[in-house]
PDB file of C-alpha atoms in Angstrom:
ATOM      1  CA  MET A   1      18.065   3.333  23.064  1.00  0.00           C
ATOM      2  CA  ILE A   2      14.703   4.534  21.877  1.00  0.00           C
ATOM      3  CA  PRO A   3      13.528   7.695  23.613  1.00  0.00           C
ATOM      4  CA  ARG A   4      10.617   7.354  26.095  1.00  0.00           C
ATOM      5  CA  GLU A   5       8.321   9.691  24.231  1.00  0.00           C
ATOM      6  CA  VAL A   6       8.928   7.684  20.989  1.00  0.00           C
ATOM      7  CA  LEU A   7       8.009   4.460  22.754  1.00  0.00           C
ATOM      8  CA  LYS A   8       4.848   6.138  24.128  1.00  0.00           C
ATOM      9  CA  ARG A   9       3.722   7.215  20.713  1.00  0.00           C
ATOM     10  CA  ILE A  10       4.383   3.779  19.166  1.00  0.00           C
ATOM     11  CA  ARG A  11       2.356   2.271  22.086  1.00  0.00           C
ATOM     12  CA  ARG A  12      -0.543   4.615  21.308  1.00  0.00           C
ATOM     13  CA  ILE A  13      -0.435   3.692  17.713  1.00  0.00           C
ATOM     14  CA  GLU A  14      -0.396   0.006  18.627  1.00  0.00           C
ATOM     15  CA  ILE A  15      -3.385   0.336  20.931  1.00  0.00           C
ATOM     16  CA  THR A  16      -5.402   2.459  18.433  1.00  0.00           C
ATOM     17  CA  THR A  17      -4.728   0.399  15.384  1.00  0.00           C
ATOM     18  CA  SER A  18      -5.084  -2.860  17.189  1.00  0.00           C
ATOM     19  CA  ARG A  19      -8.632  -1.809  18.236  1.00  0.00           C
ATOM     20  CA  ILE A  20      -9.400  -0.869  14.679  1.00  0.00           C
ATOM     21  CA  VAL A  21      -8.156  -4.262  13.422  1.00  0.00           C
ATOM     22  CA  THR A  22     -10.236  -6.158  16.008  1.00  0.00           C
ATOM     23  CA  ASP A  23     -13.422  -4.110  15.805  1.00  0.00           C
ATOM     24  CA  VAL A  24     -13.577  -3.187  12.108  1.00  0.00           C
ATOM     25  CA  PHE A  25     -11.513  -5.570  10.025  1.00  0.00           C
ATOM     26  CA  SER A  26     -11.984  -8.819  11.981  1.00  0.00           C
ATOM     27  CA  GLY A  27     -12.324 -11.667   9.413  1.00  0.00           C
ATOM     28  CA  GLN A  28     -12.295  -9.374   6.347  1.00  0.00           C
ATOM     29  CA  TYR A  29      -8.568  -9.340   5.875  1.00  0.00           C
ATOM     30  CA  HIS A  30      -8.518 -13.085   5.850  1.00  0.00           C
ATOM     31  CA  SER A  31     -11.487 -13.554   3.524  1.00  0.00           C
ATOM     32  CA  VAL A  32     -10.162 -10.941   1.049  1.00  0.00           C
ATOM     33  CA  PHE A  33      -6.488 -12.059   0.808  1.00  0.00           C
ATOM     34  CA  LYS A  34      -6.259 -15.652   1.997  1.00  0.00           C
ATOM     35  CA  GLY A  35      -6.263 -18.430  -0.533  1.00  0.00           C
ATOM     36  CA  ARG A  36      -5.627 -16.132  -3.478  1.00  0.00           C
ATOM     37  CA  GLY A  37      -2.956 -18.460  -4.847  1.00  0.00           C
ATOM     38  CA  MET A  38      -1.930 -22.067  -5.052  1.00  0.00           C
ATOM     39  CA  GLU A  39       1.462 -23.455  -4.357  1.00  0.00           C
ATOM     40  CA  PHE A  40       3.101 -26.722  -5.357  1.00  0.00           C
ATOM     41  CA  ASP A  41       2.922 -29.449  -2.698  1.00  0.00           C
ATOM     42  CA  GLU A  42       3.975 -32.810  -4.263  1.00  0.00           C
ATOM     43  CA  VAL A  43       3.476 -35.154  -7.270  1.00  0.00           C
ATOM     44  CA  ARG A  44       1.355 -38.293  -7.039  1.00  0.00           C
ATOM     45  CA  PRO A  45       0.331 -41.038  -9.456  1.00  0.00           C
ATOM     46  CA  TYR A  46      -2.320 -40.182 -12.020  1.00  0.00           C
ATOM     47  CA  GLU A  47      -5.823 -41.258 -11.117  1.00  0.00           C
ATOM     48  CA  PRO A  48      -8.820 -41.450 -13.552  1.00  0.00           C
ATOM     49  CA  GLY A  49     -10.601 -38.082 -13.526  1.00  0.00           C
ATOM     50  CA  ASP A  50      -7.358 -36.035 -13.005  1.00  0.00           C
ATOM     51  CA  GLU A  51      -7.050 -33.091 -15.420  1.00  0.00           C
ATOM     52  CA  ILE A  52      -4.567 -33.697 -18.266  1.00  0.00           C
ATOM     53  CA  ARG A  53      -3.057 -30.229 -17.686  1.00  0.00           C
ATOM     54  CA  SER A  54      -2.020 -31.163 -14.198  1.00  0.00           C
ATOM     55  CA  ILE A  55       0.300 -33.993 -15.401  1.00  0.00           C
ATOM     56  CA  ASP A  56       3.933 -33.454 -14.595  1.00  0.00           C
ATOM     57  CA  TRP A  57       5.503 -34.525 -17.883  1.00  0.00           C
ATOM     58  CA  ASN A  58       9.114 -34.432 -16.545  1.00  0.00           C
ATOM     59  CA  VAL A  59       8.340 -36.987 -13.784  1.00  0.00           C
ATOM     60  CA  THR A  60       6.132 -38.943 -16.156  1.00  0.00           C
ATOM     61  CA  ALA A  61       8.985 -39.222 -18.696  1.00  0.00           C
ATOM     62  CA  ARG A  62      11.483 -40.190 -16.069  1.00  0.00           C
ATOM     63  CA  THR A  63       9.416 -42.896 -14.434  1.00  0.00           C
ATOM     64  CA  GLY A  64       7.351 -44.155 -17.364  1.00  0.00           C
ATOM     65  CA  LEU A  65       4.228 -43.803 -15.366  1.00  0.00           C
ATOM     66  CA  PRO A  66       1.796 -40.795 -15.410  1.00  0.00           C
ATOM     67  CA  TYR A  67       2.153 -38.443 -12.402  1.00  0.00           C
ATOM     68  CA  VAL A  68       0.296 -35.222 -11.634  1.00  0.00           C
ATOM     69  CA  LYS A  69       1.229 -32.125  -9.648  1.00  0.00           C
ATOM     70  CA  LYS A  70      -0.663 -31.582  -6.461  1.00  0.00           C
ATOM     71  CA  PHE A  71      -1.241 -28.031  -5.403  1.00  0.00           C
ATOM     72  CA  VAL A  72      -2.517 -26.598  -1.986  1.00  0.00           C
ATOM     73  CA  GLU A  73      -3.965 -23.338  -1.097  1.00  0.00           C
ATOM     74  CA  GLU A  74      -1.419 -20.709   0.060  1.00  0.00           C
ATOM     75  CA  ARG A  75      -1.923 -20.193   3.677  1.00  0.00           C
ATOM     76  CA  GLU A  76       0.831 -17.666   4.303  1.00  0.00           C
ATOM     77  CA  LEU A  77       1.148 -14.350   2.640  1.00  0.00           C
ATOM     78  CA  THR A  78       3.837 -11.752   2.442  1.00  0.00           C
ATOM     79  CA  VAL A  79       2.559  -8.240   2.763  1.00  0.00           C
ATOM     80  CA  MET A  80       4.800  -5.379   1.550  1.00  0.00           C
ATOM     81  CA  LEU A  81       4.218  -1.746   2.543  1.00  0.00           C
ATOM     82  CA  LEU A  82       5.650   0.801   0.104  1.00  0.00           C
ATOM     83  CA  LEU A  83       5.705   4.079   1.939  1.00  0.00           C
ATOM     84  CA  ASP A  84       6.312   7.445   0.219  1.00  0.00           C
ATOM     85  CA  MET A  85       8.243   9.815   2.525  1.00  0.00           C
ATOM     86  CA  SER A  86       8.942  12.484  -0.071  1.00  0.00           C
ATOM     87  CA  ALA A  87       8.701  16.140   1.019  1.00  0.00           C
ATOM     88  CA  SER A  88       5.066  16.525  -0.053  1.00  0.00           C
ATOM     89  CA  SER A  89       4.012  13.935   2.504  1.00  0.00           C
ATOM     90  CA  PHE A  90       4.997  16.281   5.369  1.00  0.00           C
ATOM     91  CA  PHE A  91       2.018  18.548   4.665  1.00  0.00           C
ATOM     92  CA  GLY A  92      -1.361  18.857   6.356  1.00  0.00           C
ATOM     93  CA  THR A  93      -4.107  21.393   7.084  1.00  0.00           C
ATOM     94  CA  ALA A  94      -6.659  19.226   8.786  1.00  0.00           C
ATOM     95  CA  GLY A  95      -4.955  18.545  12.165  1.00  0.00           C
ATOM     96  CA  ARG A  96      -2.475  15.905  10.969  1.00  0.00           C
ATOM     97  CA  LEU A  97       0.161  15.464   8.317  1.00  0.00           C
ATOM     98  CA  LYS A  98      -0.188  13.168   5.411  1.00  0.00           C
ATOM     99  CA  SER A  99       2.946  11.361   6.624  1.00  0.00           C
ATOM    100  CA  GLU A 100       1.341  10.696  10.103  1.00  0.00           C
ATOM    101  CA  LEU A 101      -1.748   9.264   8.504  1.00  0.00           C
ATOM    102  CA  ALA A 102       0.420   7.070   6.181  1.00  0.00           C
ATOM    103  CA  ALA A 103       2.188   5.759   9.250  1.00  0.00           C
ATOM    104  CA  GLU A 104      -1.001   4.848  10.954  1.00  0.00           C
ATOM    105  CA  LEU A 105      -2.227   3.126   7.817  1.00  0.00           C
ATOM    106  CA  CYS A 106       0.996   1.109   7.777  1.00  0.00           C
ATOM    107  CA  ALA A 107       0.304   0.141  11.348  1.00  0.00           C
ATOM    108  CA  VAL A 108      -3.256  -0.984  10.672  1.00  0.00           C
ATOM    109  CA  LEU A 109      -2.131  -3.141   7.727  1.00  0.00           C
ATOM    110  CA  ALA A 110       0.941  -4.574   9.560  1.00  0.00           C
ATOM    111  CA  PHE A 111      -1.154  -5.612  12.629  1.00  0.00           C
ATOM    112  CA  SER A 112      -3.728  -7.128  10.278  1.00  0.00           C
ATOM    113  CA  ALA A 113      -0.987  -9.085   8.683  1.00  0.00           C
ATOM    114  CA  ILE A 114       0.580 -10.611  11.786  1.00  0.00           C
ATOM    115  CA  ARG A 115      -2.823 -11.434  13.317  1.00  0.00           C
ATOM    116  CA  ASN A 116      -3.255 -13.665  10.330  1.00  0.00           C
ATOM    117  CA  ASN A 117       0.255 -15.201  10.662  1.00  0.00           C
ATOM    118  CA  ASP A 118       1.547 -13.398   7.619  1.00  0.00           C
ATOM    119  CA  LYS A 119       4.917 -11.751   7.001  1.00  0.00           C
ATOM    120  CA  VAL A 120       5.130  -8.026   6.608  1.00  0.00           C
ATOM    121  CA  GLY A 121       7.905  -5.881   5.164  1.00  0.00           C
ATOM    122  CA  LEU A 122       8.479  -2.151   4.509  1.00  0.00           C
ATOM    123  CA  ILE A 123      10.075  -0.169   1.700  1.00  0.00           C
ATOM    124  CA  ILE A 124      10.408   3.549   2.440  1.00  0.00           C
ATOM    125  CA  PHE A 125      11.087   5.661  -0.738  1.00  0.00           C
ATOM    126  CA  THR A 126      11.458   9.163  -2.009  1.00  0.00           C
ATOM    127  CA  ASP A 127      13.274   9.766  -5.237  1.00  0.00           C
ATOM    128  CA  ARG A 128      15.485   6.966  -4.066  1.00  0.00           C
ATOM    129  CA  ILE A 129      15.060   3.802  -1.807  1.00  0.00           C
ATOM    130  CA  GLU A 130      15.510   5.064   1.733  1.00  0.00           C
ATOM    131  CA  LYS A 131      14.914   2.038   3.825  1.00  0.00           C
ATOM    132  CA  PHE A 132      14.174  -1.696   3.441  1.00  0.00           C
ATOM    133  CA  VAL A 133      12.893  -3.765   6.243  1.00  0.00           C
ATOM    134  CA  PRO A 134      12.719  -7.429   5.093  1.00  0.00           C
ATOM    135  CA  PRO A 135       9.337  -9.182   5.645  1.00  0.00           C
ATOM    136  CA  ARG A 136       9.059 -11.241   8.911  1.00  0.00           C
ATOM    137  CA  LYS A 137       6.502 -12.252  11.355  1.00  0.00           C
ATOM    138  CA  GLY A 138       5.853 -11.290  14.943  1.00  0.00           C
ATOM    139  CA  LEU A 139       4.783  -8.338  17.115  1.00  0.00           C
ATOM    140  CA  ARG A 140       8.381  -7.196  17.770  1.00  0.00           C
ATOM    141  CA  HIS A 141       9.037  -6.993  13.992  1.00  0.00           C
ATOM    142  CA  VAL A 142       5.717  -5.061  13.426  1.00  0.00           C
ATOM    143  CA  LEU A 143       6.599  -2.589  16.088  1.00  0.00           C
ATOM    144  CA  ARG A 144       9.936  -1.937  14.248  1.00  0.00           C
ATOM    145  CA  VAL A 145       7.931  -1.357  10.971  1.00  0.00           C
ATOM    146  CA  VAL A 146       5.704   1.119  12.787  1.00  0.00           C
ATOM    147  CA  ARG A 147       8.743   2.812  14.331  1.00  0.00           C
ATOM    148  CA  GLU A 148      10.404   3.248  10.942  1.00  0.00           C
ATOM    149  CA  ALA A 149       7.134   4.654   9.391  1.00  0.00           C
ATOM    150  CA  LEU A 150       6.818   7.159  12.160  1.00  0.00           C
ATOM    151  CA  TYR A 151      10.349   8.370  12.723  1.00  0.00           C
ATOM    152  CA  PHE A 152      12.525   7.663   9.750  1.00  0.00           C
ATOM    153  CA  LYS A 153      14.244  10.708   8.354  1.00  0.00           C
ATOM    154  CA  PRO A 154      14.493  10.533   4.606  1.00  0.00           C
ATOM    155  CA  GLN A 155      17.259  12.198   2.516  1.00  0.00           C
ATOM    156  CA  GLY A 156      15.350  12.659  -0.769  1.00  0.00           C
ATOM    157  CA  LYS A 157      12.670  15.178  -1.416  1.00  0.00           C
ATOM    158  CA  ASN A 158      11.016  14.188  -4.720  1.00  0.00           C
ATOM    159  CA  THR A 159       8.972  11.004  -5.558  1.00  0.00           C
ATOM    160  CA  ASP A 160       9.999   8.104  -7.821  1.00  0.00           C
ATOM    161  CA  ILE A 161       7.207   5.557  -7.911  1.00  0.00           C
ATOM    162  CA  ASN A 162       9.057   3.636 -10.671  1.00  0.00           C
ATOM    163  CA  ALA A 163      12.119   3.115  -8.535  1.00  0.00           C
ATOM    164  CA  ALA A 164       9.996   1.774  -5.674  1.00  0.00           C
ATOM    165  CA  LEU A 165       8.157  -0.704  -7.902  1.00  0.00           C
ATOM    166  CA  LEU A 166      11.440  -1.901  -9.458  1.00  0.00           C
ATOM    167  CA  TYR A 167      12.926  -2.394  -6.005  1.00  0.00           C
ATOM    168  CA  LEU A 168       9.931  -4.395  -4.845  1.00  0.00           C
ATOM    169  CA  SER A 169      10.456  -6.813  -7.745  1.00  0.00           C
ATOM    170  CA  ARG A 170      14.201  -7.194  -6.886  1.00  0.00           C
ATOM    171  CA  VAL A 171      13.667  -7.997  -3.198  1.00  0.00           C
ATOM    172  CA  THR A 172      10.724 -10.316  -3.502  1.00  0.00           C
ATOM    173  CA  THR A 173      10.966 -13.765  -5.010  1.00  0.00           C
ATOM    174  CA  ARG A 174       7.201 -14.639  -4.745  1.00  0.00           C
ATOM    175  CA  ARG A 175       3.896 -12.922  -5.206  1.00  0.00           C
ATOM    176  CA  THR A 176       3.087 -10.488  -2.446  1.00  0.00           C
ATOM    177  CA  VAL A 177       0.222  -8.323  -1.448  1.00  0.00           C
ATOM    178  CA  ALA A 178       1.734  -4.841  -1.896  1.00  0.00           C
ATOM    179  CA  PHE A 179       0.234  -1.605  -0.604  1.00  0.00           C
ATOM    180  CA  ILE A 180       1.808   1.532  -2.009  1.00  0.00           C
ATOM    181  CA  ILE A 181       0.935   4.531   0.153  1.00  0.00           C
ATOM    182  CA  SER A 182       1.562   7.922  -1.453  1.00  0.00           C
ATOM    183  CA  ASP A 183      -0.011  11.177  -2.640  1.00  0.00           C
ATOM    184  CA  PHE A 184       1.326  10.067  -6.093  1.00  0.00           C
ATOM    185  CA  PHE A 185       2.724  13.455  -7.080  1.00  0.00           C
ATOM    186  CA  ALA A 186       5.198  11.752  -9.400  1.00  0.00           C
ATOM    187  CA  PRO A 187       6.244  11.570 -13.043  1.00  0.00           C
ATOM    188  CA  ASP A 188       4.662   8.884 -15.280  1.00  0.00           C
ATOM    189  CA  PHE A 189       4.618   5.453 -13.710  1.00  0.00           C
ATOM    190  CA  LYS A 190       1.863   3.698 -15.527  1.00  0.00           C
ATOM    191  CA  LYS A 191       4.028   1.136 -17.308  1.00  0.00           C
ATOM    192  CA  LYS A 192       5.894  -0.055 -14.155  1.00  0.00           C
ATOM    193  CA  LEU A 193       2.575  -0.022 -12.248  1.00  0.00           C
ATOM    194  CA  ALA A 194       1.044  -2.459 -14.720  1.00  0.00           C
ATOM    195  CA  VAL A 195       4.127  -4.700 -14.832  1.00  0.00           C
ATOM    196  CA  ALA A 196       4.355  -4.875 -11.037  1.00  0.00           C
ATOM    197  CA  ASN A 197       0.607  -5.594 -10.771  1.00  0.00           C
ATOM    198  CA  LYS A 198       0.981  -8.675 -12.923  1.00  0.00           C
ATOM    199  CA  ARG A 199       3.493 -10.185 -10.501  1.00  0.00           C
ATOM    200  CA  HIS A 200       1.979  -8.865  -7.304  1.00  0.00           C
ATOM    201  CA  ASP A 201      -1.521  -7.998  -5.868  1.00  0.00           C
ATOM    202  CA  LEU A 202      -0.879  -4.301  -5.897  1.00  0.00           C
ATOM    203  CA  ILE A 203      -3.165  -1.871  -4.010  1.00  0.00           C
ATOM    204  CA  ALA A 204      -2.683   1.937  -4.197  1.00  0.00           C
ATOM    205  CA  ILE A 205      -3.606   4.065  -1.201  1.00  0.00           C
ATOM    206  CA  THR A 206      -3.619   7.695  -2.176  1.00  0.00           C
ATOM    207  CA  ILE A 207      -3.530  10.272   0.570  1.00  0.00           C
ATOM    208  CA  THR A 208      -4.950  13.729   0.003  1.00  0.00           C
ATOM    209  CA  ASP A 209      -5.318  16.970   2.136  1.00  0.00           C
ATOM    210  CA  PRO A 210      -8.399  19.096   1.580  1.00  0.00           C
ATOM    211  CA  ALA A 211      -6.176  22.056   0.701  1.00  0.00           C
ATOM    212  CA  GLU A 212      -4.894  20.082  -2.217  1.00  0.00           C
ATOM    213  CA  GLN A 213      -8.409  19.872  -3.677  1.00  0.00           C
ATOM    214  CA  SER A 214      -9.766  23.423  -3.051  1.00  0.00           C
ATOM    215  CA  LEU A 215      -8.756  26.784  -1.603  1.00  0.00           C
ATOM    216  CA  GLU A 216     -10.567  28.763   0.990  1.00  0.00           C
ATOM    217  CA  ASP A 217     -10.840  32.679   0.681  1.00  0.00           C
ATOM    218  CA  VAL A 218      -8.135  33.719   3.262  1.00  0.00           C
ATOM    219  CA  GLY A 219      -6.500  36.518   1.253  1.00  0.00           C
ATOM    220  CA  ILE A 220      -2.855  36.494   0.224  1.00  0.00           C
ATOM    221  CA  LEU A 221      -0.955  33.333   0.830  1.00  0.00           C
ATOM    222  CA  MET A 222       2.762  32.602   0.493  1.00  0.00           C
ATOM    223  CA  LEU A 223       3.292  28.943  -0.521  1.00  0.00           C
ATOM    224  CA  ASP A 224       6.194  26.768  -0.799  1.00  0.00           C
ATOM    225  CA  ASP A 225       6.588  23.649  -2.987  1.00  0.00           C
ATOM    226  CA  PRO A 226       8.252  21.179  -0.545  1.00  0.00           C
ATOM    227  CA  GLU A 227       9.680  19.017  -3.320  1.00  0.00           C
ATOM    228  CA  THR A 228      11.091  21.847  -5.586  1.00  0.00           C
ATOM    229  CA  GLY A 229      11.617  24.425  -2.884  1.00  0.00           C
ATOM    230  CA  GLU A 230       9.878  26.952  -5.120  1.00  0.00           C
ATOM    231  CA  SER A 231       7.960  29.804  -3.311  1.00  0.00           C
ATOM    232  CA  PHE A 232       5.106  31.743  -4.758  1.00  0.00           C
ATOM    233  CA  MET A 233       2.293  34.005  -3.745  1.00  0.00           C
ATOM    234  CA  ILE A 234      -1.407  33.761  -4.527  1.00  0.00           C
ATOM    235  CA  ASP A 235      -4.469  35.753  -3.821  1.00  0.00           C
ATOM    236  CA  THR A 236      -7.158  33.432  -2.564  1.00  0.00           C
ATOM    237  CA  SER A 237      -9.720  36.171  -2.678  1.00  0.00           C
ATOM    238  CA  ASP A 238      -9.714  35.796  -6.443  1.00  0.00           C
ATOM    239  CA  LYS A 239     -12.869  33.621  -7.148  1.00  0.00           C
ATOM    240  CA  ARG A 240     -11.678  32.621 -10.640  1.00  0.00           C
ATOM    241  CA  LEU A 241      -8.288  31.499  -9.197  1.00  0.00           C
ATOM    242  CA  ARG A 242     -10.127  29.247  -6.597  1.00  0.00           C
ATOM    243  CA  GLU A 243     -12.334  27.823  -9.275  1.00  0.00           C
ATOM    244  CA  ASN A 244      -9.485  27.067 -11.644  1.00  0.00           C
ATOM    245  CA  TYR A 245      -7.477  25.474  -8.771  1.00  0.00           C
ATOM    246  CA  ALA A 246     -10.447  23.257  -7.831  1.00  0.00           C
ATOM    247  CA  GLU A 247     -11.035  22.290 -11.433  1.00  0.00           C
ATOM    248  CA  ARG A 248      -7.288  21.431 -12.093  1.00  0.00           C
ATOM    249  CA  ASN A 249      -7.183  19.202  -8.991  1.00  0.00           C
ATOM    250  CA  LYS A 250     -10.502  17.532  -9.812  1.00  0.00           C
ATOM    251  CA  LYS A 251      -9.037  16.777 -13.255  1.00  0.00           C
ATOM    252  CA  ARG A 252      -5.852  15.383 -11.699  1.00  0.00           C
ATOM    253  CA  GLN A 253      -7.840  13.125  -9.307  1.00  0.00           C
ATOM    254  CA  GLU A 254      -9.862  11.767 -12.207  1.00  0.00           C
ATOM    255  CA  GLU A 255      -6.760  11.110 -14.260  1.00  0.00           C
ATOM    256  CA  LYS A 256      -5.189   9.306 -11.255  1.00  0.00           C
ATOM    257  CA  LYS A 257      -8.267   7.094 -10.820  1.00  0.00           C
ATOM    258  CA  TYR A 258      -8.241   6.247 -14.532  1.00  0.00           C
ATOM    259  CA  LEU A 259      -4.534   5.345 -14.423  1.00  0.00           C
ATOM    260  CA  PHE A 260      -4.986   2.788 -11.552  1.00  0.00           C
ATOM    261  CA  ARG A 261      -8.217   1.418 -13.152  1.00  0.00           C
ATOM    262  CA  SER A 262      -6.653   0.926 -16.536  1.00  0.00           C
ATOM    263  CA  SER A 263      -3.547  -0.816 -14.877  1.00  0.00           C
ATOM    264  CA  GLY A 264      -5.887  -3.147 -12.950  1.00  0.00           C
ATOM    265  CA  VAL A 265      -4.848  -1.764  -9.607  1.00  0.00           C
ATOM    266  CA  ASP A 266      -7.239  -1.347  -6.785  1.00  0.00           C
ATOM    267  CA  LEU A 267      -7.342   2.224  -5.334  1.00  0.00           C
ATOM    268  CA  ILE A 268      -8.156   3.376  -1.754  1.00  0.00           C
ATOM    269  CA  ASP A 269      -8.780   7.148  -1.470  1.00  0.00           C
ATOM    270  CA  VAL A 270      -7.906   8.457   1.932  1.00  0.00           C
ATOM    271  CA  ARG A 271      -8.106  12.026   3.187  1.00  0.00           C
ATOM    272  CA  THR A 272      -6.519  13.683   6.132  1.00  0.00           C
ATOM    273  CA  ASP A 273      -9.917  15.214   7.215  1.00  0.00           C
ATOM    274  CA  ILE A 274     -12.060  12.062   7.012  1.00  0.00           C
ATOM    275  CA  PRO A 275     -11.709   8.786   9.081  1.00  0.00           C
ATOM    276  CA  TYR A 276      -9.779   6.266   6.966  1.00  0.00           C
ATOM    277  CA  THR A 277     -11.659   3.371   8.320  1.00  0.00           C
ATOM    278  CA  MET A 278     -14.580   4.152   5.954  1.00  0.00           C
ATOM    279  CA  SER A 279     -12.344   3.989   2.939  1.00  0.00           C
ATOM    280  CA  LEU A 280     -10.684   0.706   4.072  1.00  0.00           C
ATOM    281  CA  MET A 281     -14.030  -0.783   4.857  1.00  0.00           C
ATOM    282  CA  LYS A 282     -15.309   0.132   1.383  1.00  0.00           C
ATOM    283  CA  PHE A 283     -12.247  -1.493  -0.159  1.00  0.00           C
ATOM    284  CA  PHE A 284     -12.653  -4.707   1.723  1.00  0.00           C
ATOM    285  CA  ARG A 285     -16.451  -4.975   0.934  1.00  0.00           C
ATOM    286  CA  VAL A 286     -15.684  -4.456  -2.784  1.00  0.00           C
ATOM    287  CA  ARG A 287     -12.867  -7.027  -2.725  1.00  0.00           C
ATOM    288  CA  GLU A 288     -14.929  -9.543  -0.839  1.00  0.00           C
ATOM    289  CA  LYS A 289     -17.967  -9.071  -3.181  1.00  0.00           C
ATOM    290  CA  ARG A 290     -15.648  -9.560  -6.192  1.00  0.00           C
ATOM    291  CA  ARG A 291     -14.186 -12.821  -4.829  1.00  0.00           C
ATOM    292  CA  ASN A 292     -17.668 -14.261  -4.057  1.00  0.00           C
TER     293      ASN A 292
END
């Protein structure tokens, strides 16, 4: 039995994200993702004007008459959500945790998928695969995805992007639209990212808190690294320390953007202190413009 307060929160998420899907992304999801691939339909006799490369040589050899393969535009997509629930996601200084924002993003994408009659699945990961929800259609299924994204309790603390991408390839037999939602504080994953993007339409959503980019002058701070458990003290009144911190994080952000760009993976930057609808709208506009 799901507790009443859990059901209330899921219902609030459903109402909020459904409104966003209706008001903001109406039509754009379909125009960006639909018809991106072609699937085999049937073979038919060759007709003058057909392309030579469409000939089905096996059927032609078997029958003694030329046949061509007929393809139709894919109408149904499978959307996979790869959700990072490592310890660093349970951090936030702008009124919400990164994990809460990630769960809401999962809800927006899941509701967008079912509105377009697509399947949606979920992979929750840390330094291991924590949970797999196979892709299916329907509101009831999406509400399960949202519930898992909101309330699943992971066992691992660290982040293994490579393991998540390998698992995606093992559990999917066809090309998917795969959103990987993470802060991407993880060891090198460039090679697996590029390989996965050749098979799937991979989109990275990176979630950042403002405190991970710059420090305010608030005196002595005791900090804990949630993934390693290490504790350390810093003096934020030190101007040079704040400048070095900001510069290191700026460099890390630039390296991250270059990694995704060089791997051919689209990137959506989302922050806990800025409405995510702006970032998603920018992504959809760029994708739509690229297609046209």
